[in-house]
Short mmCIF file of C-alpha atoms and ligand atoms in Angstrom, two decimals:
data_model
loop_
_atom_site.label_atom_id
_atom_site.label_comp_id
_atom_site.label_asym_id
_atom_site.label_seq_id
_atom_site.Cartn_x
_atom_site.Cartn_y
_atom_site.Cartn_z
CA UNK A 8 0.00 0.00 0.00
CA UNK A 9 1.54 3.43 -1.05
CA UNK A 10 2.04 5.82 2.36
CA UNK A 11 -0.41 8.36 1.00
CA UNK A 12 -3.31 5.18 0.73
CA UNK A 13 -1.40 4.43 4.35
CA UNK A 14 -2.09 7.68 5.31
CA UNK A 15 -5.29 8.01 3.84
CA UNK A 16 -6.86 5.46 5.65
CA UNK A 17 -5.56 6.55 9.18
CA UNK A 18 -7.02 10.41 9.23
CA UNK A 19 -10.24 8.18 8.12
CA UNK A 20 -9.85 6.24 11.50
CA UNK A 21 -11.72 9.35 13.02
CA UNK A 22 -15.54 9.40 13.15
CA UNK A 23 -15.75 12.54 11.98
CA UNK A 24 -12.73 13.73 9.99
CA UNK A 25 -12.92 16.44 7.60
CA UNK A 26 -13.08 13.99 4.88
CA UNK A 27 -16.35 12.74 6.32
CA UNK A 28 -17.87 15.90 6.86
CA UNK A 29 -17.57 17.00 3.08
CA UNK A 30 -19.37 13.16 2.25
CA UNK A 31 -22.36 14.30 4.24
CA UNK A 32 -23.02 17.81 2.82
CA UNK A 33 -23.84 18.50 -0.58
CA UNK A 34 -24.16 22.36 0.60
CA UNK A 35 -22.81 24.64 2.97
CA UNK A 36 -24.92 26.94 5.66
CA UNK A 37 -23.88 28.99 8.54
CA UNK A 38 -25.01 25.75 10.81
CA UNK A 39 -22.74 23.38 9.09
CA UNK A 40 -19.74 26.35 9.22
CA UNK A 41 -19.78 25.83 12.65
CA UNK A 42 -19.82 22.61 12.63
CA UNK A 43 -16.70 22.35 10.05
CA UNK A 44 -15.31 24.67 12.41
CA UNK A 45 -15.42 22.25 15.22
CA UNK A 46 -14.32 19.16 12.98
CA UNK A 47 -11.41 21.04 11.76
CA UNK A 48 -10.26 22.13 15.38
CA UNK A 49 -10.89 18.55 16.57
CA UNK A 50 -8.52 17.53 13.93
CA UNK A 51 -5.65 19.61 15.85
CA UNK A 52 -5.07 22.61 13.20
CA UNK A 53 -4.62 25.50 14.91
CA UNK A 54 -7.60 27.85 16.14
CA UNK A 55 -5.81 30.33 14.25
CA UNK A 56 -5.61 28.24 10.94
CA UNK A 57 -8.85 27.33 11.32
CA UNK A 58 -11.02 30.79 11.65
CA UNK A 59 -9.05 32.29 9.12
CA UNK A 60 -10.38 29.46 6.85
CA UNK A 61 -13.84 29.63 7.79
CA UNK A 62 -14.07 33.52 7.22
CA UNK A 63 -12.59 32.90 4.46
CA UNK A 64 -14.46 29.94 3.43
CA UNK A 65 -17.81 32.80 4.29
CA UNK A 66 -16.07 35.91 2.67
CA UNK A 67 -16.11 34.15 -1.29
CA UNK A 68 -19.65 33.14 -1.00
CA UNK A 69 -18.99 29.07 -0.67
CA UNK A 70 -21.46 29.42 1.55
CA UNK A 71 -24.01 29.13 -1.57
CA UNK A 72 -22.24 26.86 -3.86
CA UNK A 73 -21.59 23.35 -3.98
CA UNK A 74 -19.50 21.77 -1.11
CA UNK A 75 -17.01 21.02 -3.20
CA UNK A 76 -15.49 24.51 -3.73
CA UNK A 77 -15.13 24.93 -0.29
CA UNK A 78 -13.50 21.51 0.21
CA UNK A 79 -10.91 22.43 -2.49
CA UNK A 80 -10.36 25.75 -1.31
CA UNK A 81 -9.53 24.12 1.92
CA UNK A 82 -7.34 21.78 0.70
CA UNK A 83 -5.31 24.56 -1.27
CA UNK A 84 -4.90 26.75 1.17
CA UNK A 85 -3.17 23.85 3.52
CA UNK A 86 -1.35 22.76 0.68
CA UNK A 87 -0.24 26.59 0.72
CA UNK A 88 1.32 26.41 4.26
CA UNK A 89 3.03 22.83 4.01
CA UNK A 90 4.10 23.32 0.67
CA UNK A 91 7.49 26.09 2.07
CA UNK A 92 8.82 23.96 4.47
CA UNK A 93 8.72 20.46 2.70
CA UNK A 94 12.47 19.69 2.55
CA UNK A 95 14.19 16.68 1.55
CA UNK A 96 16.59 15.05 3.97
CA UNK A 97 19.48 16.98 4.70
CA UNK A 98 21.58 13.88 3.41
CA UNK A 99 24.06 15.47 1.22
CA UNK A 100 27.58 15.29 2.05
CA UNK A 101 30.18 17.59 3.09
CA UNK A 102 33.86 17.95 2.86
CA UNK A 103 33.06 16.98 6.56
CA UNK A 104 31.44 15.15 9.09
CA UNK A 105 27.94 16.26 9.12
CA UNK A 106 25.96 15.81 12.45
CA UNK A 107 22.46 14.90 12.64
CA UNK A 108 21.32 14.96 15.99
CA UNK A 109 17.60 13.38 16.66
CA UNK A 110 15.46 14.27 19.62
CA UNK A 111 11.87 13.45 20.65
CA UNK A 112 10.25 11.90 23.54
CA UNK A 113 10.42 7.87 24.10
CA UNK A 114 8.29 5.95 21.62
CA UNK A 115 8.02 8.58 19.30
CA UNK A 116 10.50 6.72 16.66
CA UNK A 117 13.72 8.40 17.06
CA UNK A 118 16.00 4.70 17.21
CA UNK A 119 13.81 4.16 14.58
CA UNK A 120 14.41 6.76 12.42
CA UNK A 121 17.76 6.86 13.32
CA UNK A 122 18.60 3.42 11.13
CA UNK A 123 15.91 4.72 8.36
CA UNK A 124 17.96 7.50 7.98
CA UNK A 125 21.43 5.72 8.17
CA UNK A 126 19.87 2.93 5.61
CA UNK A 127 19.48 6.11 2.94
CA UNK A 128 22.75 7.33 3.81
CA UNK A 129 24.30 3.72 2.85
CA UNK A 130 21.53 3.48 -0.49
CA UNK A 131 23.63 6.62 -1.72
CA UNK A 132 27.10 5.28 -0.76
CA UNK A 133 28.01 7.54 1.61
CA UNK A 134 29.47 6.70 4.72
CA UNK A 135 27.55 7.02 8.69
CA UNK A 136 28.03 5.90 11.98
CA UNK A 137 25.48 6.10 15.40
CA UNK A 138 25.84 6.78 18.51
CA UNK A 139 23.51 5.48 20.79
CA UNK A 140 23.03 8.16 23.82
CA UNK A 141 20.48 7.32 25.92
CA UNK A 142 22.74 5.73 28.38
CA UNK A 143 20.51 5.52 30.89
CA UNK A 144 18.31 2.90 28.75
CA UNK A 145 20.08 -0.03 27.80
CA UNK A 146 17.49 -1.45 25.96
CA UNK A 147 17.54 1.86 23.73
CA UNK A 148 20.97 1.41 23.20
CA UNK A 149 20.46 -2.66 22.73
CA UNK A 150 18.01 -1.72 20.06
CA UNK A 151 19.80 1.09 17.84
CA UNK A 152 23.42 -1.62 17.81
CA UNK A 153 20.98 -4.40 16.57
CA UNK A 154 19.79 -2.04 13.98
CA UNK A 155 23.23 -0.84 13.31
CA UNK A 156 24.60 -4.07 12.97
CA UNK A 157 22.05 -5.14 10.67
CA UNK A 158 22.68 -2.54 8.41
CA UNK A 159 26.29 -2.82 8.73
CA UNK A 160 26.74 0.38 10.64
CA UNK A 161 28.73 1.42 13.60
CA UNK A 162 27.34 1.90 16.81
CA UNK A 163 28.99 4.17 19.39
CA UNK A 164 27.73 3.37 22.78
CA UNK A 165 29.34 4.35 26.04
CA UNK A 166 28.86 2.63 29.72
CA UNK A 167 25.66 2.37 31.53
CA UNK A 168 24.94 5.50 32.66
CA UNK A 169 28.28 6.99 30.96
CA UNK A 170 27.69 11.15 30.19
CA UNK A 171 25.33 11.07 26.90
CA UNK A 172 27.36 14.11 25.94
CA UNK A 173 30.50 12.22 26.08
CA UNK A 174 29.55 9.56 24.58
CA UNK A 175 28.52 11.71 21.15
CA UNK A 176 31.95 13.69 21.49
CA UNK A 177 33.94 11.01 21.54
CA UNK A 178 31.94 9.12 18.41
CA UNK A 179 32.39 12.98 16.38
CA UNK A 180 35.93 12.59 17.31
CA UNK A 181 36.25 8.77 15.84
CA UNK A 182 33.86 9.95 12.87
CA UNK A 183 35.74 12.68 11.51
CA UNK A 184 39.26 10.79 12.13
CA UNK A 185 37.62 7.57 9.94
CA UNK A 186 36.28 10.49 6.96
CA UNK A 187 32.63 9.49 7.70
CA UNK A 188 29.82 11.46 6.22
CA UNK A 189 27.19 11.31 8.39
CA UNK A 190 26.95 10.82 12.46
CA UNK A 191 23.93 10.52 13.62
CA UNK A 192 23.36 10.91 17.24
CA UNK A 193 20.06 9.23 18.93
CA UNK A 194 19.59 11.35 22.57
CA UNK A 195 17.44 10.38 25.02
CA UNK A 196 13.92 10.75 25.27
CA UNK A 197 12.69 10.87 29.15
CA UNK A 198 9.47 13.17 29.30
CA UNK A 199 10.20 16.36 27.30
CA UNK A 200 8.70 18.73 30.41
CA UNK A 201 12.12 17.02 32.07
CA UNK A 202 14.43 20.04 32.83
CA UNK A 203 17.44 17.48 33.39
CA UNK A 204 16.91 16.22 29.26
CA UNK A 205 16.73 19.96 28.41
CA UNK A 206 19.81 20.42 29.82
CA UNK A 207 21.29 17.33 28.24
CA UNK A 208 20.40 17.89 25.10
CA UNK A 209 22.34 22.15 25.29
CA UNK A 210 25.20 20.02 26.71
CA UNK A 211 24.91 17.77 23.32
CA UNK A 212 25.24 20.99 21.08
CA UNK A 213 27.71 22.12 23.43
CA UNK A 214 30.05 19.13 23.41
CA UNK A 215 29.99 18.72 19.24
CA UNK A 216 30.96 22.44 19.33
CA UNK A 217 33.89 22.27 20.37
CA UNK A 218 35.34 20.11 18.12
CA UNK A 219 33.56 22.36 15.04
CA UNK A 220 31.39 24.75 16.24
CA UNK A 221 29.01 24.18 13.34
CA UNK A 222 27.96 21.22 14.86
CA UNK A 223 25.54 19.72 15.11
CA UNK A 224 24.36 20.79 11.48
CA UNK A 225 20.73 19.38 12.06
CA UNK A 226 18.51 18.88 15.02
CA UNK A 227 15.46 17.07 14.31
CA UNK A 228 12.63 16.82 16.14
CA UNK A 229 10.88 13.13 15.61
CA UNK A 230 7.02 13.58 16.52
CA UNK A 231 4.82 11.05 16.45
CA UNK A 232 2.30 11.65 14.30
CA UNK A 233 -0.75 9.46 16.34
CA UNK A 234 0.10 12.61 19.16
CA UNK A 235 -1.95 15.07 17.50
CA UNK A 236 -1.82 18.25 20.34
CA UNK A 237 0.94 16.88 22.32
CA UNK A 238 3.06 16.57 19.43
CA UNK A 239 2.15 20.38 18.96
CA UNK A 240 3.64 20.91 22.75
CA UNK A 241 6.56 18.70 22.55
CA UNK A 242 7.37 20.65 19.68
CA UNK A 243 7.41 24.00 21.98
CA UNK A 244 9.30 22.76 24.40
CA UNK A 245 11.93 21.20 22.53
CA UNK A 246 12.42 24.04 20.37
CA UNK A 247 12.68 26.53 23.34
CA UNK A 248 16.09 24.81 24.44
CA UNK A 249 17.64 23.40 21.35
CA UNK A 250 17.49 25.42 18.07
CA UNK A 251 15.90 22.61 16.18
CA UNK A 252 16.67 22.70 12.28
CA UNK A 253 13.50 20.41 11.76
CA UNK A 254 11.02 17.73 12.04
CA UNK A 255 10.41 14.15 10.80
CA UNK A 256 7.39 12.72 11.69
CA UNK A 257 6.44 9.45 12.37
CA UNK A 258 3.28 6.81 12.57
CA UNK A 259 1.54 9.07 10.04
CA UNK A 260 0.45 5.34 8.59
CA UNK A 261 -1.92 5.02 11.66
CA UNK A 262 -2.91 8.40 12.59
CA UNK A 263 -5.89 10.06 12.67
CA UNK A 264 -4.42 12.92 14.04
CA UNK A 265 -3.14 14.69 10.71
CA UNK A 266 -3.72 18.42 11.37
CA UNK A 267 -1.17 19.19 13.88
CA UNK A 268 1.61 18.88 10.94
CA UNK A 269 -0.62 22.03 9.47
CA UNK A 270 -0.10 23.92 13.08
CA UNK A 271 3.47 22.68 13.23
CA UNK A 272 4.42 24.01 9.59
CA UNK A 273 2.83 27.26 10.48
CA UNK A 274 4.11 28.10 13.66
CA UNK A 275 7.56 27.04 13.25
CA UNK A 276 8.40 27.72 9.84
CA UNK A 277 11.13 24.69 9.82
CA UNK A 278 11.49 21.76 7.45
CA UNK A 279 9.60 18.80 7.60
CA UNK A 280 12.75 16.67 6.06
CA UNK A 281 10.42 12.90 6.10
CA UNK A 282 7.54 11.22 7.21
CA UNK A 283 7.37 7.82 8.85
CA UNK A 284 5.00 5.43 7.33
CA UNK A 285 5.71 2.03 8.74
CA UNK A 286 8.15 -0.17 11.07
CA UNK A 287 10.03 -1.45 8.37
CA UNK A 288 13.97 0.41 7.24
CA UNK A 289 12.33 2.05 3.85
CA UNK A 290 9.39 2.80 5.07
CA UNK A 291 10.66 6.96 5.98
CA UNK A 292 9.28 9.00 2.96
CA UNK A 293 9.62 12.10 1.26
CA UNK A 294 6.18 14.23 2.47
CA UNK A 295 4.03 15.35 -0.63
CA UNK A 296 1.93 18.47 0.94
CA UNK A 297 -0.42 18.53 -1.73
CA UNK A 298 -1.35 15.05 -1.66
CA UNK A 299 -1.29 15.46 1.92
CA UNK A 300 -3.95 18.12 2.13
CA UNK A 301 -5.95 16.42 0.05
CA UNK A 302 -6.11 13.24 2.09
CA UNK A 303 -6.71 15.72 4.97
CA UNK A 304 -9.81 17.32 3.36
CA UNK A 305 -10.98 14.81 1.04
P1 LIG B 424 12.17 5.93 20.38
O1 LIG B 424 11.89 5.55 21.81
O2 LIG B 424 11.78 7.36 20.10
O3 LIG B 424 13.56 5.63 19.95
O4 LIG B 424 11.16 5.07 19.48
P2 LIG B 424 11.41 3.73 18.65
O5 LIG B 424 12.24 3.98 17.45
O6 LIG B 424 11.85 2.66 19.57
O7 LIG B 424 9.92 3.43 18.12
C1 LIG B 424 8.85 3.11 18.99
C2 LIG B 424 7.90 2.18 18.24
O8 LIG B 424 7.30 2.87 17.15
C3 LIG B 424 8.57 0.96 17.66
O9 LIG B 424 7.74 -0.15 17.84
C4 LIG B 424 8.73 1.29 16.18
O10 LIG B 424 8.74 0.15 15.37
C5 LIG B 424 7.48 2.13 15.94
N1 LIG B 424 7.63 3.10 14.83
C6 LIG B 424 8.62 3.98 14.61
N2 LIG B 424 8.37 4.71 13.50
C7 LIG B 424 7.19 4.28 12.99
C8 LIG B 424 6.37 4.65 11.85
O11 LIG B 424 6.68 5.54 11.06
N3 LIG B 424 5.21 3.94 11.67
C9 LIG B 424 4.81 2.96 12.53
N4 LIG B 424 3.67 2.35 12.29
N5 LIG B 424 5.54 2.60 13.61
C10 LIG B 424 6.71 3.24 13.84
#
């Protein structure tokens, strides 16, 4: 199944998506404007987003045609905010090692991603390493060597309980000796309201910046995509300590949850670089706004 079908049938997962709406009407009244209103709020696009759409929506008379206009206008003017910050993976080489530092809560698919991202890396024979830095979870750092090893790929890991921080210097350090492209650092994830990960992840940027202080060259947020408003938060908070560069999200294959990428693209104005669509290595795709919004709406 292609990730937009994927995708398609999780936003349908809702009882009343947006999609489902539009089936029901064949016209549009004030009644039914509120009640889009509500749908489209429900479906985590920002309040903001969403009454500039319905005045809209009011303002060039869709109000009297068929529901149809108003669904495409919809669609377009989504397609309108996603369409800027749609970015492809920040995958291409430098003279030197690149860092690509992933944060996120737990669960949200960062290990995941991590090897997803590392697998591309390989597909366009360039060279990456990991380094697995949440130290404090063995079984997170169990899980990225088994993916690493599977894909042929080094995995830094440090003691139990060894400084994350240190752990990613000292993997930059090997990485740049060995000429690798690409080191990709998987933090930690404990609850993202969790001053002490806040704080780890400034010492992170702190630590690669010393040995070239335009390091780490991408931090990406991983959201998972069946979080809908939390995502929206995390987001927030992450952002306020680390100067993210931008998002990949994940699970978009189950979720119902869709509109929060719309409030994410809007507010923060950063690159969603991929989308997760599945468990499986290849299964991190380019995101196609357009088709996107139209799944959304339609
Ligand atoms: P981490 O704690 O942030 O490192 O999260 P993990 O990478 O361990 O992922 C948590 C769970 O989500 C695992 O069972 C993954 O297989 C699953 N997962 C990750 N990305 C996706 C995705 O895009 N789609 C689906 N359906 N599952 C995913």
């Amino acid at each position: 199944m292609s990730w937009l079908n994927k995708i398609r049938d999780g936003l349908k997962k809702t009882s009343e998506g947006i999609g489902n709406f539009f089936k029901r009407k064949t016209k549009l009244d004030i009644q039914s404007l509120d009640e889009l209103e509500e749908i489209m709020i429900q479906s985590d696009i920002s309040p903001k987003i969403v009454a500039d759409i319905i005045d809209q929506i009011s303002k060039k008379g869709f109000l009297d045609s068929s529901v149809y206009d108003a669904q495409k206008f919809i669609a377009n003017y989504i397609a309108k905010i996603l369409i800027p910050v749609t970015k492809p993976l920040p995958i291409v080489p430098q003279n030197d090692t690149k860092v690509i530092m992933l944060c996120g809560v737990n669960g949200g698919g960062k290990t995941t991603t991590a090897s997803k991202i590392a697998n591309k890396i390989i597909n366009q024979n360039n060279k990456v390493v990991l380094a697995a830095c949440d130290t404090f979870r063995a079984a997170a750092v169990d899980q990225l060597k088994e993916l690493g090893d599977n894909l042929g790929v080094l995995v830094f890991k440090g003691q139990e309980n060894q400084d994350p921080a240190s752990v990613a210097y000292q993997a930059f350090i090997s990485a740049k000796k060995e000429k690798i492209d690409f080191l990709i650092i998987d933090t930690a994830g404990r609850i993202h309201n969790n001053d002490n990960l806040m704080k780890e992840l400034e010492k992170f940027v702190k630590v690669v910046k010393k040995i070239d202080n335009n390091a780490p060259h991408e931090i990406i947020l991983v959201l998972d995509g069946t979080n809908g408003q939390n995502a929206i938060i995390q987001a927030e908070q992450f952002n306020k300590f680390t100067n993210l560069t931008g998002f990949i999200i994940t699970k978009l294959d189950g979720s119902s949850k869709g509109g929060f990428v719309v409030t994410i693209a809007e507010k923060f104005n950063k690159p969603i670089y991929a989308i997760g669509v599945g468990e499986k290595l290849d299964d991190l795709d380019t995101f196609l706004p357009e088709d996107f919004a139209n799944s959304l709406v339609g």
